[in-house]
PDB file of C-alpha atoms and ligand atoms in Angstrom:
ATOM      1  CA  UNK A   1     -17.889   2.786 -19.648  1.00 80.00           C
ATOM      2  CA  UNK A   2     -20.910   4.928 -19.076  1.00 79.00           C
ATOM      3  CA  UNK A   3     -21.060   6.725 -15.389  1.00 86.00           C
ATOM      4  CA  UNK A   4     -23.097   6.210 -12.668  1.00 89.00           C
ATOM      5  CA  UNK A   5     -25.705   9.253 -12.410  1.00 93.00           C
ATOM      6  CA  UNK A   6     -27.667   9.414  -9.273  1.00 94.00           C
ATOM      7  CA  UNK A   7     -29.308  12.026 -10.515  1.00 94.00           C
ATOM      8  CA  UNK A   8     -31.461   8.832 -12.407  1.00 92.00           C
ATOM      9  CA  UNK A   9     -32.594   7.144  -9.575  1.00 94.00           C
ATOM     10  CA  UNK A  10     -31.862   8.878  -6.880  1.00 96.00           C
ATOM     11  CA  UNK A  11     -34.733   8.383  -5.074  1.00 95.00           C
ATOM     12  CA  UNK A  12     -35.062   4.697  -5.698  1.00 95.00           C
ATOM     13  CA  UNK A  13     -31.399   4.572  -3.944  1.00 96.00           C
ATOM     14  CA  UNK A  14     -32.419   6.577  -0.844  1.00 97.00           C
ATOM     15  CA  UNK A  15     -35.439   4.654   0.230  1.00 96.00           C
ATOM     16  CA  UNK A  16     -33.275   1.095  -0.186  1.00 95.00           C
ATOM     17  CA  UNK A  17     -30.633   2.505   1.715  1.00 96.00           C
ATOM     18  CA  UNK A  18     -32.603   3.475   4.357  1.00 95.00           C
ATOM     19  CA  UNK A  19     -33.046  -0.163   5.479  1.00 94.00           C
ATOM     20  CA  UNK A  20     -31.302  -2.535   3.150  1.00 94.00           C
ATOM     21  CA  UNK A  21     -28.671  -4.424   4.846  1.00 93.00           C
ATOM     22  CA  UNK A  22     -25.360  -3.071   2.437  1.00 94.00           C
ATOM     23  CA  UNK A  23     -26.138   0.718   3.927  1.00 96.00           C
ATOM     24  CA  UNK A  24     -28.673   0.468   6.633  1.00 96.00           C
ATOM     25  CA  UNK A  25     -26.963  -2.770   9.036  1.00 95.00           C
ATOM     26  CA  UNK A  26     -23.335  -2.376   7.447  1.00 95.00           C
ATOM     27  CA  UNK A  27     -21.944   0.600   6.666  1.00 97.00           C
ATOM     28  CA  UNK A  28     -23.819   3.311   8.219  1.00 98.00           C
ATOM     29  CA  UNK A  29     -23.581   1.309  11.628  1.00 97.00           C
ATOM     30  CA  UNK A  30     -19.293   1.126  10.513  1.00 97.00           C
ATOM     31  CA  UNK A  31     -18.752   4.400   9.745  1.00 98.00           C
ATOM     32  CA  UNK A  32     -20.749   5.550  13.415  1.00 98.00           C
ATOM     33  CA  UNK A  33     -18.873   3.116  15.281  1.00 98.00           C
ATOM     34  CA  UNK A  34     -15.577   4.292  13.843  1.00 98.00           C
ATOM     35  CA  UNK A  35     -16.401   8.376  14.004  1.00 98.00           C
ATOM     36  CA  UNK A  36     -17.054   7.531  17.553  1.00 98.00           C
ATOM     37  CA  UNK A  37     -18.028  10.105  19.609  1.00 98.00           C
ATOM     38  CA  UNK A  38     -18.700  13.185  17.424  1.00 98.00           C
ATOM     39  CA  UNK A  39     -20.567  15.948  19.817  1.00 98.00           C
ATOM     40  CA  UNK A  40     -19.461  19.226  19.451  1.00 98.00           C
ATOM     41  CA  UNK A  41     -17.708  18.291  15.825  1.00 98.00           C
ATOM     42  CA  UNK A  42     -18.195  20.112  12.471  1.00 98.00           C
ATOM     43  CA  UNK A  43     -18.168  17.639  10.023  1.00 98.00           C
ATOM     44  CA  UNK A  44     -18.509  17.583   6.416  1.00 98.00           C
ATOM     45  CA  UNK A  45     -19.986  14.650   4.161  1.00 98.00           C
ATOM     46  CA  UNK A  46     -18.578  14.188   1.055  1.00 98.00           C
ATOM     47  CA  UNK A  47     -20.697  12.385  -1.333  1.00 98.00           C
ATOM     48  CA  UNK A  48     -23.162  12.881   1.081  1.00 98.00           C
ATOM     49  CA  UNK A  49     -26.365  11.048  -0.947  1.00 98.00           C
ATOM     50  CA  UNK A  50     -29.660  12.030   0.508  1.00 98.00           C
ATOM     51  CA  UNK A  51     -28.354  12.392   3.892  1.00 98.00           C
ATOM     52  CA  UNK A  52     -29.027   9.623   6.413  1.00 98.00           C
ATOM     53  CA  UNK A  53     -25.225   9.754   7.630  1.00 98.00           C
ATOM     54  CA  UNK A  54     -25.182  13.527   7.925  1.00 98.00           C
ATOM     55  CA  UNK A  55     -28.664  12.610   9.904  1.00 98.00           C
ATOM     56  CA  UNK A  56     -27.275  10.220  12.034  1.00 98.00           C
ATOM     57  CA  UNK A  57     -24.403  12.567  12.875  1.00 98.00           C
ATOM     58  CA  UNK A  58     -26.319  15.530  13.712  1.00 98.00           C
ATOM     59  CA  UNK A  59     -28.436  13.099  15.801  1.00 98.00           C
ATOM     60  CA  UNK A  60     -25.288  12.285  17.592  1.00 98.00           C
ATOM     61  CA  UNK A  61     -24.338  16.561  18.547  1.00 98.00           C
ATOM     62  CA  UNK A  62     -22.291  17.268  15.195  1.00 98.00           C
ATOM     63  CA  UNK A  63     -22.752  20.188  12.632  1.00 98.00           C
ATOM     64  CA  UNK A  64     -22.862  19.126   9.587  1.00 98.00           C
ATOM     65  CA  UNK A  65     -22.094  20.647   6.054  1.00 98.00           C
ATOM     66  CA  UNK A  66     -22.245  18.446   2.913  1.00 98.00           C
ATOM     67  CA  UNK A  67     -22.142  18.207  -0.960  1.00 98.00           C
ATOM     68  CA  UNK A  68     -23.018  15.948  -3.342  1.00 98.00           C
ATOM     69  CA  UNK A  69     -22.353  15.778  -7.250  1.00 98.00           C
ATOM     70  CA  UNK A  70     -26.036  14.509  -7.932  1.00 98.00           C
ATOM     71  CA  UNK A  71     -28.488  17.424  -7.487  1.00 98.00           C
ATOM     72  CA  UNK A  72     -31.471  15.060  -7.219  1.00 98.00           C
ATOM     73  CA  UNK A  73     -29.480  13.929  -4.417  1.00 98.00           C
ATOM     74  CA  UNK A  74     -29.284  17.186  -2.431  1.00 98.00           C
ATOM     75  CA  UNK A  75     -32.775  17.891  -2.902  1.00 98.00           C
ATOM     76  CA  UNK A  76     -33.402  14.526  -0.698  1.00 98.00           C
ATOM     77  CA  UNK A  77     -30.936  15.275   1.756  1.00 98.00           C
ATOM     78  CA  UNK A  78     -32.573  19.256   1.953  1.00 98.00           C
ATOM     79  CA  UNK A  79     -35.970  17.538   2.425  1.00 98.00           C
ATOM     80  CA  UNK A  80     -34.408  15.324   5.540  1.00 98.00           C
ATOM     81  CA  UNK A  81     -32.076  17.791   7.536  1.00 98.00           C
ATOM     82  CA  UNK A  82     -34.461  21.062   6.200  1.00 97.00           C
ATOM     83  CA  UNK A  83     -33.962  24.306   4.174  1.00 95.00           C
ATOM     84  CA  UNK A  84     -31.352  25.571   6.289  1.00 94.00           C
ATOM     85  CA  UNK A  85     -28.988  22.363   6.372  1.00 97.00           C
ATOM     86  CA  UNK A  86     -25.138  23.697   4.552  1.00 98.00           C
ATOM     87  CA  UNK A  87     -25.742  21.543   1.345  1.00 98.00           C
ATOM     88  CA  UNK A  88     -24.633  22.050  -1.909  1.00 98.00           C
ATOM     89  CA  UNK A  89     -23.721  20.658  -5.398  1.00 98.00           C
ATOM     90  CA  UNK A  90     -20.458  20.042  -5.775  1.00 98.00           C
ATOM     91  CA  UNK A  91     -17.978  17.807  -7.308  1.00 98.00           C
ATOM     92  CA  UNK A  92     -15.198  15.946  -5.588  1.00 98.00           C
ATOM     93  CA  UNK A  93     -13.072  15.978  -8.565  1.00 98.00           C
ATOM     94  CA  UNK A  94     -13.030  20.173  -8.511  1.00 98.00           C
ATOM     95  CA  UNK A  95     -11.908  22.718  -5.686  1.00 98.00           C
ATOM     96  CA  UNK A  96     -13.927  22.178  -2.638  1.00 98.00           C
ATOM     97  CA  UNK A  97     -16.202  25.481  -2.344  1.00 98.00           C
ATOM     98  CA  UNK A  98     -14.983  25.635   1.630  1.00 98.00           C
ATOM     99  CA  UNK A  99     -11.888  27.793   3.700  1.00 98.00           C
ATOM    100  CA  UNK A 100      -8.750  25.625   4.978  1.00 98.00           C
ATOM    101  CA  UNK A 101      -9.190  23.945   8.143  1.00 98.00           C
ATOM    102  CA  UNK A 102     -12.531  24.556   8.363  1.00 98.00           C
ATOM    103  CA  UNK A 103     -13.822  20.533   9.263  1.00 98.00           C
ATOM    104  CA  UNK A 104     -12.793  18.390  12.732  1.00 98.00           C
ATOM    105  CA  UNK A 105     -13.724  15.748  10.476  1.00 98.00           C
ATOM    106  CA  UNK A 106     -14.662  14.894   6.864  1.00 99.00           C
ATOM    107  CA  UNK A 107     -16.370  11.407   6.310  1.00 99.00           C
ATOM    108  CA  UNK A 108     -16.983  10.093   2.727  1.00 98.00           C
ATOM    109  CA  UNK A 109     -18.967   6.807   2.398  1.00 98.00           C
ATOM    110  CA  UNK A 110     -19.070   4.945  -0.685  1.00 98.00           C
ATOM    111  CA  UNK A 111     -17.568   8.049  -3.175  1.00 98.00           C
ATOM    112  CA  UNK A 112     -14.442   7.933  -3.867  1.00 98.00           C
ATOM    113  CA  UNK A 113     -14.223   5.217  -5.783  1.00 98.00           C
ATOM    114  CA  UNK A 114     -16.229   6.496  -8.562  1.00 98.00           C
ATOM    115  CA  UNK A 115     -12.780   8.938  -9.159  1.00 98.00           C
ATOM    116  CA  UNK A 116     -10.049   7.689 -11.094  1.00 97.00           C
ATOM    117  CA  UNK A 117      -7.521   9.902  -9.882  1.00 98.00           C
ATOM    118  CA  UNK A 118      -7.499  10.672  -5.964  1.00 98.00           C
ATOM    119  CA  UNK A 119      -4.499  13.214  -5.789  1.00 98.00           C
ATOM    120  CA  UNK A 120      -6.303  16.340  -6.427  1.00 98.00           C
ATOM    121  CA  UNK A 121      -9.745  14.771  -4.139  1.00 98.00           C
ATOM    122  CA  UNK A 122      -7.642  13.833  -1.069  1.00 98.00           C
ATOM    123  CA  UNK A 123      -5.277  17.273  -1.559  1.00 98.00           C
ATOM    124  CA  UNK A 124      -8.951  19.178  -1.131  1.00 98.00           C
ATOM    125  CA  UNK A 125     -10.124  17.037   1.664  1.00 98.00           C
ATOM    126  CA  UNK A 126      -6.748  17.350   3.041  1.00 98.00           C
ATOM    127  CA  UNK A 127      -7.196  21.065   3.015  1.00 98.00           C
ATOM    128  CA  UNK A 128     -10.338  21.425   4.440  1.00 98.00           C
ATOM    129  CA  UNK A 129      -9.709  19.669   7.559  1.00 98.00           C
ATOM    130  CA  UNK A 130      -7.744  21.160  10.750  1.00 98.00           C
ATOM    131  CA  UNK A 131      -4.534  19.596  11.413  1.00 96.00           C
ATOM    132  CA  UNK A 132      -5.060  16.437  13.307  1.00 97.00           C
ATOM    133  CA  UNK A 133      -8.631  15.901  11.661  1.00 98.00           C
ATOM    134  CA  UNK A 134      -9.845  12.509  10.300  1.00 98.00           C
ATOM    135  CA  UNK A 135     -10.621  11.231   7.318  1.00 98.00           C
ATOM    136  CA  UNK A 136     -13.358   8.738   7.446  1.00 99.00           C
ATOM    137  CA  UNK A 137     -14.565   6.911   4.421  1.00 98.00           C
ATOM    138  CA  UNK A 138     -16.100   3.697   2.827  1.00 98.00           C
ATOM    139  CA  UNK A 139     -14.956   1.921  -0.214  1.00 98.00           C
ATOM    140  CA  UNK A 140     -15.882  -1.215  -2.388  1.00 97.00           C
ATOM    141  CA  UNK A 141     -13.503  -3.594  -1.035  1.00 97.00           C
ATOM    142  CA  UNK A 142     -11.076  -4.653  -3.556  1.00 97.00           C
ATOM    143  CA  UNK A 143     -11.638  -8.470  -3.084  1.00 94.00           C
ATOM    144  CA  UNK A 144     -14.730  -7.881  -4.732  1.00 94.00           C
ATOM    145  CA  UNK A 145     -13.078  -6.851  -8.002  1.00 96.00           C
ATOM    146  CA  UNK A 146     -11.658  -9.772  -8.115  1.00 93.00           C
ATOM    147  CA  UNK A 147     -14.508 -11.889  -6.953  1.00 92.00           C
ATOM    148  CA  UNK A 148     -16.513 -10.202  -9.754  1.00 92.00           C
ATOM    149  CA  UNK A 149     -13.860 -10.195 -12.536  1.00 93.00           C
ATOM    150  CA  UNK A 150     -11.960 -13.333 -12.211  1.00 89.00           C
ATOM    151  CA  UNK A 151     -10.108 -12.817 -15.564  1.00 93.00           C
ATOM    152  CA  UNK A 152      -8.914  -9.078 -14.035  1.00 95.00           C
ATOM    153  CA  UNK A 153      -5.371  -8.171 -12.159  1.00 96.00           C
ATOM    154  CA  UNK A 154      -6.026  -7.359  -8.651  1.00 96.00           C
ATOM    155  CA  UNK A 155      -2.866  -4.972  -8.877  1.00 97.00           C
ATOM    156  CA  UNK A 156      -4.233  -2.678 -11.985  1.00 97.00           C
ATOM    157  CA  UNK A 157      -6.277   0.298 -11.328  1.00 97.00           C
ATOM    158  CA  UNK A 158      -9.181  -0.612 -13.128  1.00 97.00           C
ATOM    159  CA  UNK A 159     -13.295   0.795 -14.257  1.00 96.00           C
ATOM    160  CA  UNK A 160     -15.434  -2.204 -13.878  1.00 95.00           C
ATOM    161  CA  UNK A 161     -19.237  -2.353 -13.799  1.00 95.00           C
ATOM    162  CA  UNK A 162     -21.684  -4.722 -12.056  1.00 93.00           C
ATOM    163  CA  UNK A 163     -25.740  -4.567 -11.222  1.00 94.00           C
ATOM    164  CA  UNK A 164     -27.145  -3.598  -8.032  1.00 92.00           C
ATOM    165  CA  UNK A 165     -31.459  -3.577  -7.639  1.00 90.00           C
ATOM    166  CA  UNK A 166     -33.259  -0.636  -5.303  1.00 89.00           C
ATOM    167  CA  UNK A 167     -36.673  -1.062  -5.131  1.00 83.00           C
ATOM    168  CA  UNK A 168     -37.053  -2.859  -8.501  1.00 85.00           C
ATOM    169  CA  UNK A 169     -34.645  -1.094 -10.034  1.00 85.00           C
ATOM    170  CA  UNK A 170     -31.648  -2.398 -11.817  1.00 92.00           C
ATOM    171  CA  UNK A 171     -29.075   0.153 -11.738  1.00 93.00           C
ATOM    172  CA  UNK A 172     -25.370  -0.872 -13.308  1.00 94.00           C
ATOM    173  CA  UNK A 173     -22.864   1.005 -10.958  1.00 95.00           C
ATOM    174  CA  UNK A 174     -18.953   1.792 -12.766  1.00 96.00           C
ATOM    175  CA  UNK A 175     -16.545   2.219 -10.205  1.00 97.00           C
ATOM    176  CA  UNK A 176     -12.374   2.121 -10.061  1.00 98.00           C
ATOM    177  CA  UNK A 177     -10.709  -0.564  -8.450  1.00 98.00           C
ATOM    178  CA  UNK A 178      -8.153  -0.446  -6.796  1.00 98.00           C
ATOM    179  CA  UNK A 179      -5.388  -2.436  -5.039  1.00 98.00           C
ATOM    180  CA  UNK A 180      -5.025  -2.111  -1.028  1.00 98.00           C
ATOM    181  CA  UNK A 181      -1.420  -0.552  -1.643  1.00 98.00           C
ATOM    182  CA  UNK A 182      -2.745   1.919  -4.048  1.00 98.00           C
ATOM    183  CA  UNK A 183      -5.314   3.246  -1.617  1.00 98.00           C
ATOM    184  CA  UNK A 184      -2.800   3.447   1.191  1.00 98.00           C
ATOM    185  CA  UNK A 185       0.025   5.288  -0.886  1.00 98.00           C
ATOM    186  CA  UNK A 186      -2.637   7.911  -2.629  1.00 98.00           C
ATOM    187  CA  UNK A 187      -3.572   8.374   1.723  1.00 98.00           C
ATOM    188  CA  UNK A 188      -0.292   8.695   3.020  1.00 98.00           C
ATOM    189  CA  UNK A 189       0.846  11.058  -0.484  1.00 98.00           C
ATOM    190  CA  UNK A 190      -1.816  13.589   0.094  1.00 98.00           C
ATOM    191  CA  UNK A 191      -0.317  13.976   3.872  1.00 97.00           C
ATOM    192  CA  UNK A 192      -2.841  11.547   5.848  1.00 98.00           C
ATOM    193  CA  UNK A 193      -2.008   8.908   8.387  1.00 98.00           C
ATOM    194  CA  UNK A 194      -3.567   5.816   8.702  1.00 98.00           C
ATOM    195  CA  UNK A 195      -5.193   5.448  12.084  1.00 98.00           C
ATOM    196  CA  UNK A 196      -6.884   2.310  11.285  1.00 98.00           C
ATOM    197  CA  UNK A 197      -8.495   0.182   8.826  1.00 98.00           C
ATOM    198  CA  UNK A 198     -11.461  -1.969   9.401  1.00 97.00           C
ATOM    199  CA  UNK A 199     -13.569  -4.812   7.863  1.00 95.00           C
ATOM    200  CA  UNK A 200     -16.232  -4.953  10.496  1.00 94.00           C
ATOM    201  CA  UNK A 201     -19.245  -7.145  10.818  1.00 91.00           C
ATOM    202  CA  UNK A 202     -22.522  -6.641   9.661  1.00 92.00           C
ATOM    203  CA  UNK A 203     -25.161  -4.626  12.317  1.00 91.00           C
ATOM    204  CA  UNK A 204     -25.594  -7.176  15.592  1.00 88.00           C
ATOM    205  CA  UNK A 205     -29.520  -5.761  14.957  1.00 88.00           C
ATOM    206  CA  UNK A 206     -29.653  -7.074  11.461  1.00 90.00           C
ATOM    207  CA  UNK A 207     -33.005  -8.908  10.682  1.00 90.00           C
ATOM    208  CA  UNK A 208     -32.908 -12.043  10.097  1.00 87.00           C
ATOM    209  CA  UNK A 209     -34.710 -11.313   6.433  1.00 89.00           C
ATOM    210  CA  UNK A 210     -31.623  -9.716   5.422  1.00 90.00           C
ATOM    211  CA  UNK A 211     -28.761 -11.594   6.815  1.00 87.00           C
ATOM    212  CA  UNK A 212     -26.929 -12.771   3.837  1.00 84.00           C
ATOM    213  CA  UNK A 213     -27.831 -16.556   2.956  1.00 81.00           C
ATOM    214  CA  UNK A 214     -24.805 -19.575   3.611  1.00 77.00           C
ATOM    215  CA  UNK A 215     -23.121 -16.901   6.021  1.00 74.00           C
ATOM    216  CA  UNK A 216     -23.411 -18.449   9.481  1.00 71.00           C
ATOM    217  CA  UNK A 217     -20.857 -16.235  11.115  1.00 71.00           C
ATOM    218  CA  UNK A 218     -21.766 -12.217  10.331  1.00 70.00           C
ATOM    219  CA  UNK A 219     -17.244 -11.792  10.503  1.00 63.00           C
ATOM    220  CA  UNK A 220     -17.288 -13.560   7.041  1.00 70.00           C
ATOM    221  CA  UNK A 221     -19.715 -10.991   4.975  1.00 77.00           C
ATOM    222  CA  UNK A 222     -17.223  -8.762   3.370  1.00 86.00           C
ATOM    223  CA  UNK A 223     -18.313  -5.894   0.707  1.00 93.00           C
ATOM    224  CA  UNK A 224     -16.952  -2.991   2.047  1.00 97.00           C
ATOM    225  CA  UNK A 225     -13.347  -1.461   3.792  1.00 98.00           C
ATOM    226  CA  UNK A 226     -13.132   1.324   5.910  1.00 98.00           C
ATOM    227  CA  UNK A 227     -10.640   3.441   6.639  1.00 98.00           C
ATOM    228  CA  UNK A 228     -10.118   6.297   9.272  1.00 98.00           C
ATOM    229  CA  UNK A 229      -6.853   8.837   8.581  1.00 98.00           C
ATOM    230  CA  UNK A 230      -5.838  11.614  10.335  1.00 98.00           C
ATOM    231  CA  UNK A 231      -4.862  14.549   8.650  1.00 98.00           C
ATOM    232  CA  UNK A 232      -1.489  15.791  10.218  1.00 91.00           C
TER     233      UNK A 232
HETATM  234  C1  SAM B 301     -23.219   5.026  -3.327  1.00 53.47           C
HETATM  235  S1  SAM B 301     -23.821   6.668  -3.146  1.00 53.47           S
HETATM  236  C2  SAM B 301     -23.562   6.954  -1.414  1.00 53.47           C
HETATM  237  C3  SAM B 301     -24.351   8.121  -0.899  1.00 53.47           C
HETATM  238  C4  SAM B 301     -24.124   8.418   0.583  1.00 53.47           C
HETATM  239  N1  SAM B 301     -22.729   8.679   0.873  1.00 53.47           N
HETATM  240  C5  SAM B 301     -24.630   7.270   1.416  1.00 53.47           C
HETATM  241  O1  SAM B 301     -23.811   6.449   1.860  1.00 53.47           O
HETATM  242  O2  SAM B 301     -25.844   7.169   1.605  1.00 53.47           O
HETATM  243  C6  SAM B 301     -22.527   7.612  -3.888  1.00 53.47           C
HETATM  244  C7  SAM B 301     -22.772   9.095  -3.881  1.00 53.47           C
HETATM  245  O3  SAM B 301     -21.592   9.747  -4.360  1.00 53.47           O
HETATM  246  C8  SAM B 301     -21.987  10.806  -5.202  1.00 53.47           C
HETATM  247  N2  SAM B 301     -20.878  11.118  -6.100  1.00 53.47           N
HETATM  248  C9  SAM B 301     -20.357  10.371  -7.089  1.00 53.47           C
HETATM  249  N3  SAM B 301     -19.329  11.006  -7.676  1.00 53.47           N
HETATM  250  C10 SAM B 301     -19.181  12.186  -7.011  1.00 53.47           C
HETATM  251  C11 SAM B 301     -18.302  13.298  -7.154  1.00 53.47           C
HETATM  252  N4  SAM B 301     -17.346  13.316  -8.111  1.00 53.47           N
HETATM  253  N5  SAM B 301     -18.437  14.341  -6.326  1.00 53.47           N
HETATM  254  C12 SAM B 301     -19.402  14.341  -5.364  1.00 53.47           C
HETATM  255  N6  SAM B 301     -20.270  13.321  -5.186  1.00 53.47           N
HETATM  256  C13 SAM B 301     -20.169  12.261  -6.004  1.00 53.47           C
HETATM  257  C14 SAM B 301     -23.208  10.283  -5.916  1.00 53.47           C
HETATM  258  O4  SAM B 301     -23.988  11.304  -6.505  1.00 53.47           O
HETATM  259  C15 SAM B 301     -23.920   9.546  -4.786  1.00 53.47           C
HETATM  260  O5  SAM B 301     -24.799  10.361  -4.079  1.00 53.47           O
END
């Protein structure tokens, strides 16, 4: 299947995400509320896009490095946190171009899942974290596989493709599924614990506009699971 290249509409994917209610009211808000109180923390953002996370962090007192396999997507996140910000182009699938033990914390929203194999990925972020540092990251939930591909098995790692719009712009995304175990055993394998896994609820300040349609209840919108691990 052909691979998703931000590098193609990179731009048209950081303005949506900005304020759209998959990134902007669900799982930026998710991944703040779960990193918790992060003043005084180095952190680095895998997959880090154009950089409203690693904004939103350094808003909240951390120090942020991050890297990104899209360079169109670094030169967004450069023009948010300036020239000076520790970004680079890098690839999660490769050596991480950072010391041992050098992060309190590594968050990854929405990246992993474009990797087929996670032992080498979670090794590296495994290594660049001190002992006793988390993990936090984002994934497609894997009900929507299923939900999406009703002819697929929910317990085979799997590519699958579907559409998503930004700003006009139909972009077909090819990600990996995979099943809840699988996740969990590839964590716990490359030496993480799992502190806690969450489905939360869409933003409280969602607008109306963008609440999803039929969904009385915001408990019931499900796209998205999070994770936090510690490293130990
Ligand atoms: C869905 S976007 C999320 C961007 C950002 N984390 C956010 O939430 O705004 C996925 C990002 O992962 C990056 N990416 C995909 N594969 C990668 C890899 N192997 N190494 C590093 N980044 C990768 C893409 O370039 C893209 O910026």
């Amino acid at each position: 299947m052909p691979k998703t290249d931000f590098d193609d509409f990179a731009a048209a994917y950081s303005a949506d995400n900005e304020t759209n209610l998959l990134n902007g009211h669900y799982e930026r808000p998710a991944m703040l509320d779960l990193a918790g109180d992060v003043a005084g923390r180095h952190i680095l953002e895998a997959g880090c896009g154009s950089g409203p996370l690693a904004a939103a962090l350094c808003d909240r007192g951390a120090t942020i490095s991050g890297f990104d396999l899209s360079a169109a997507m670094i030169d967004l996140a450069r023009q948010r946190l300036g020239n000076d910000a520790d970004l680079t182009v890098a690839d999660l699938a490769k050596p991480l171009p950072y010391p041992d033990a050098t992060f309190d914390d590594v968050t990854a929203s929405l990246v992993l899942h474009y990797l087929e194999d996670w032992t080498e990925p979670l090794a590296e972020l495994r290594r660049v974290l001190k002992p006793g540092g988390r993990l936090i990251l984002s994934l497609n939930h894997p009900f929507v596989y299923t939900a999406l591909s009703p002819d697929g098995n929910y317990f085979d790692i799997t590519e699958f493709s579907f559409d998503a719009e930004h700003g006009g712009h139909t972009v077909t995304y090819t990600i990996w599924h995979r099943p809840l175990q699988a996740m969990t055993d590839a964590f716990t394998a490359a030496g993480f614990r799992v502190s806690a896994i969450s489905e939360p609820t869409i933003s409280p300040d969602t607008p109306t506009e963008l609440r999803p349609q039929g969904v009385e209840h915001p408990a019931r919108f499900i796209s998205f699971i999070f994770f936090v691990l510690e490293a130990h």
